[in-house]
Amino acid sequence: MLYRSDDNLEHGAISFIENNTDVILFSAYLKLEALKRLNNSGNIKQIVVRWGIEDLCKKVSDIDLYHYCLKNNIVLYRNTRIHLKTFWNNNKSILFGSANITNKGIGEKGAFNFELNGVINDISFDDQ
């Protein structure tokens, strides 16, 4: 299944998260407003974000994510080398593609970027 901006991308991400109880999110850029829309189920348990100094200064990522993670028992990691945009169910399925977790990245309405994500349900042990 392919998920496209201006069509079904946000809904596809919400569905993936709701249907998996232990989701790890990797996103170079992450805006809290977009994350909250996706994580109504509370199934995101870990987040890995890039959080370079420049990212925070330019406000392409929200530092308030830290407080959201504390409040919601989400483990937060920082890795300045990632450019991933992936939801992983901590098993064999991933939803991945080009969309950051921002209104422009994952959004379906308004000023969105053209993004494409897809699901693979049988990733290899090496890929995990």
PDB file of C-alpha atoms in Angstrom:
ATOM      1  CA  MET A   1       0.000   0.000   0.000  1.00  0.00           C
ATOM      2  CA  LEU A   2       1.271   3.447  -0.895  1.00  0.00           C
ATOM      3  CA  TYR A   3       0.371   6.533   1.112  1.00  0.00           C
ATOM      4  CA  ARG A   4       0.474   9.930  -0.606  1.00  0.00           C
ATOM      5  CA  SER A   5       0.334  13.495   0.622  1.00  0.00           C
ATOM      6  CA  ASP A   6      -2.954  15.227  -0.237  1.00  0.00           C
ATOM      7  CA  ASP A   7      -4.627  11.808  -0.175  1.00  0.00           C
ATOM      8  CA  ASN A   8      -4.127   9.209   2.569  1.00  0.00           C
ATOM      9  CA  LEU A   9      -0.694   9.711   4.168  1.00  0.00           C
ATOM     10  CA  GLU A  10      -1.774  10.985   7.586  1.00  0.00           C
ATOM     11  CA  HIS A  11      -4.592   8.455   7.823  1.00  0.00           C
ATOM     12  CA  GLY A  12      -2.222   5.640   6.824  1.00  0.00           C
ATOM     13  CA  ALA A  13       0.235   6.601   9.563  1.00  0.00           C
ATOM     14  CA  ILE A  14      -2.569   6.774  12.141  1.00  0.00           C
ATOM     15  CA  SER A  15      -3.809   3.345  11.056  1.00  0.00           C
ATOM     16  CA  PHE A  16      -0.314   1.827  11.297  1.00  0.00           C
ATOM     17  CA  ILE A  17       0.148   3.236  14.814  1.00  0.00           C
ATOM     18  CA  GLU A  18      -3.317   2.177  16.002  1.00  0.00           C
ATOM     19  CA  ASN A  19      -2.833  -1.376  14.701  1.00  0.00           C
ATOM     20  CA  ASN A  20       0.545  -1.887  16.425  1.00  0.00           C
ATOM     21  CA  THR A  21       0.941  -1.644  20.194  1.00  0.00           C
ATOM     22  CA  ASP A  22       4.676  -0.959  20.419  1.00  0.00           C
ATOM     23  CA  VAL A  23       5.708   1.571  17.767  1.00  0.00           C
ATOM     24  CA  ILE A  24       9.129   3.175  17.455  1.00  0.00           C
ATOM     25  CA  LEU A  25       9.190   6.414  15.470  1.00  0.00           C
ATOM     26  CA  PHE A  26      12.290   7.677  13.671  1.00  0.00           C
ATOM     27  CA  SER A  27      11.975  11.195  12.258  1.00  0.00           C
ATOM     28  CA  ALA A  28      14.681  13.704  11.430  1.00  0.00           C
ATOM     29  CA  TYR A  29      12.219  16.570  11.963  1.00  0.00           C
ATOM     30  CA  LEU A  30       9.263  16.363  14.286  1.00  0.00           C
ATOM     31  CA  LYS A  31       6.581  18.896  15.161  1.00  0.00           C
ATOM     32  CA  LEU A  32       4.551  18.183  18.280  1.00  0.00           C
ATOM     33  CA  GLU A  33       1.196  19.181  16.771  1.00  0.00           C
ATOM     34  CA  ALA A  34       1.579  16.598  13.993  1.00  0.00           C
ATOM     35  CA  LEU A  35       2.738  13.898  16.424  1.00  0.00           C
ATOM     36  CA  LYS A  36      -0.268  14.432  18.682  1.00  0.00           C
ATOM     37  CA  ARG A  37      -2.644  13.890  15.745  1.00  0.00           C
ATOM     38  CA  LEU A  38      -0.924  10.610  14.911  1.00  0.00           C
ATOM     39  CA  ASN A  39      -0.542   9.214  18.431  1.00  0.00           C
ATOM     40  CA  ASN A  40      -4.099   9.342  19.822  1.00  0.00           C
ATOM     41  CA  SER A  41      -3.816   5.613  20.553  1.00  0.00           C
ATOM     42  CA  GLY A  42      -0.697   6.126  22.670  1.00  0.00           C
ATOM     43  CA  ASN A  43       1.031   3.267  20.850  1.00  0.00           C
ATOM     44  CA  ILE A  44       4.238   5.174  20.095  1.00  0.00           C
ATOM     45  CA  LYS A  45       6.612   3.997  22.834  1.00  0.00           C
ATOM     46  CA  GLN A  46       9.961   5.324  21.561  1.00  0.00           C
ATOM     47  CA  ILE A  47      11.018   8.253  19.401  1.00  0.00           C
ATOM     48  CA  VAL A  48      14.377   8.877  17.766  1.00  0.00           C
ATOM     49  CA  VAL A  49      14.776  12.423  16.487  1.00  0.00           C
ATOM     50  CA  ARG A  50      17.734  14.228  14.947  1.00  0.00           C
ATOM     51  CA  TRP A  51      17.567  17.420  17.002  1.00  0.00           C
ATOM     52  CA  GLY A  52      20.603  19.176  15.604  1.00  0.00           C
ATOM     53  CA  ILE A  53      21.191  22.616  17.123  1.00  0.00           C
ATOM     54  CA  GLU A  54      20.272  24.196  13.789  1.00  0.00           C
ATOM     55  CA  ASP A  55      17.016  22.167  13.673  1.00  0.00           C
ATOM     56  CA  LEU A  56      15.934  23.583  17.014  1.00  0.00           C
ATOM     57  CA  CYS A  57      17.030  27.135  16.200  1.00  0.00           C
ATOM     58  CA  LYS A  58      15.148  27.071  12.887  1.00  0.00           C
ATOM     59  CA  LYS A  59      12.186  25.451  14.687  1.00  0.00           C
ATOM     60  CA  VAL A  60      11.887  22.537  12.264  1.00  0.00           C
ATOM     61  CA  SER A  61      11.624  20.368  15.397  1.00  0.00           C
ATOM     62  CA  ASP A  62       9.925  21.169  18.691  1.00  0.00           C
ATOM     63  CA  ILE A  63      11.846  21.059  21.978  1.00  0.00           C
ATOM     64  CA  ASP A  64       8.433  20.647  23.692  1.00  0.00           C
ATOM     65  CA  LEU A  65       8.546  17.071  22.433  1.00  0.00           C
ATOM     66  CA  TYR A  66      10.689  16.343  25.508  1.00  0.00           C
ATOM     67  CA  HIS A  67       7.849  17.261  27.900  1.00  0.00           C
ATOM     68  CA  TYR A  68       5.287  15.360  25.795  1.00  0.00           C
ATOM     69  CA  CYS A  69       7.465  12.246  25.995  1.00  0.00           C
ATOM     70  CA  LEU A  70       7.858  12.568  29.770  1.00  0.00           C
ATOM     71  CA  LYS A  71       4.111  12.965  30.248  1.00  0.00           C
ATOM     72  CA  ASN A  72       3.267  10.030  27.954  1.00  0.00           C
ATOM     73  CA  ASN A  73       6.019   7.581  29.028  1.00  0.00           C
ATOM     74  CA  ILE A  74       7.719   7.675  25.641  1.00  0.00           C
ATOM     75  CA  VAL A  75      11.454   6.987  25.542  1.00  0.00           C
ATOM     76  CA  LEU A  76      13.173   9.790  23.610  1.00  0.00           C
ATOM     77  CA  TYR A  77      16.509   9.390  21.857  1.00  0.00           C
ATOM     78  CA  ARG A  78      18.577  11.854  19.870  1.00  0.00           C
ATOM     79  CA  ASN A  79      20.795  10.862  16.962  1.00  0.00           C
ATOM     80  CA  THR A  80      22.173  13.736  14.913  1.00  0.00           C
ATOM     81  CA  ARG A  81      22.995  11.425  11.974  1.00  0.00           C
ATOM     82  CA  ILE A  82      19.495  10.136  11.197  1.00  0.00           C
ATOM     83  CA  HIS A  83      17.502  11.257   8.232  1.00  0.00           C
ATOM     84  CA  LEU A  84      14.959   8.441   8.644  1.00  0.00           C
ATOM     85  CA  LYS A  85      11.204   8.835   8.458  1.00  0.00           C
ATOM     86  CA  THR A  86       9.993   5.468   9.707  1.00  0.00           C
ATOM     87  CA  PHE A  87       7.423   3.879  11.995  1.00  0.00           C
ATOM     88  CA  TRP A  88       8.519   0.408  13.144  1.00  0.00           C
ATOM     89  CA  ASN A  89       6.304  -1.979  15.073  1.00  0.00           C
ATOM     90  CA  ASN A  90       9.361  -3.435  16.863  1.00  0.00           C
ATOM     91  CA  ASN A  91       8.855  -6.635  14.917  1.00  0.00           C
ATOM     92  CA  LYS A  92       8.641  -7.168  11.146  1.00  0.00           C
ATOM     93  CA  SER A  93       6.560  -4.254   9.821  1.00  0.00           C
ATOM     94  CA  ILE A  94       7.552  -0.703   8.928  1.00  0.00           C
ATOM     95  CA  LEU A  95       5.864   2.300   7.388  1.00  0.00           C
ATOM     96  CA  PHE A  96       8.570   4.387   5.766  1.00  0.00           C
ATOM     97  CA  GLY A  97       9.126   7.015   3.148  1.00  0.00           C
ATOM     98  CA  SER A  98       9.946  10.646   2.668  1.00  0.00           C
ATOM     99  CA  ALA A  99       7.524  12.316   5.127  1.00  0.00           C
ATOM    100  CA  ASN A 100       8.843  13.954   8.282  1.00  0.00           C
ATOM    101  CA  ILE A 101       6.380  14.201  11.170  1.00  0.00           C
ATOM    102  CA  THR A 102       5.454  17.818  10.530  1.00  0.00           C
ATOM    103  CA  ASN A 103       2.328  19.464   9.158  1.00  0.00           C
ATOM    104  CA  LYS A 104       4.031  19.916   5.776  1.00  0.00           C
ATOM    105  CA  GLY A 105       5.428  16.379   5.795  1.00  0.00           C
ATOM    106  CA  ILE A 106       2.583  14.202   7.011  1.00  0.00           C
ATOM    107  CA  GLY A 107      -0.306  16.590   6.366  1.00  0.00           C
ATOM    108  CA  GLU A 108      -3.027  16.015   3.840  1.00  0.00           C
ATOM    109  CA  LYS A 109      -4.406  19.536   3.641  1.00  0.00           C
ATOM    110  CA  GLY A 110      -3.078  23.058   3.282  1.00  0.00           C
ATOM    111  CA  ALA A 111       0.571  23.774   2.448  1.00  0.00           C
ATOM    112  CA  PHE A 112       1.964  20.235   2.312  1.00  0.00           C
ATOM    113  CA  ASN A 113       5.060  18.763   0.705  1.00  0.00           C
ATOM    114  CA  PHE A 114       4.705  16.045  -1.917  1.00  0.00           C
ATOM    115  CA  GLU A 115       5.553  12.898   0.036  1.00  0.00           C
ATOM    116  CA  LEU A 116       5.226   9.155  -0.478  1.00  0.00           C
ATOM    117  CA  ASN A 117       5.346   6.403   2.146  1.00  0.00           C
ATOM    118  CA  GLY A 118       4.775   2.662   1.981  1.00  0.00           C
ATOM    119  CA  VAL A 119       4.484  -0.373   4.242  1.00  0.00           C
ATOM    120  CA  ILE A 120       6.589  -3.502   4.310  1.00  0.00           C
ATOM    121  CA  ASN A 121       5.244  -6.293   6.532  1.00  0.00           C
ATOM    122  CA  ASP A 122       8.145  -8.746   6.475  1.00  0.00           C
ATOM    123  CA  ILE A 123      11.483  -6.988   6.999  1.00  0.00           C
ATOM    124  CA  SER A 124      14.511  -9.205   7.509  1.00  0.00           C
ATOM    125  CA  PHE A 125      16.365  -9.728  10.756  1.00  0.00           C
ATOM    126  CA  ASP A 126      19.342  -7.819   9.333  1.00  0.00           C
ATOM    127  CA  ASP A 127      17.100  -4.851   8.488  1.00  0.00           C
ATOM    128  CA  GLN A 128      15.677  -4.889  11.998  1.00  0.00           C
TER     129      GLN A 128
END
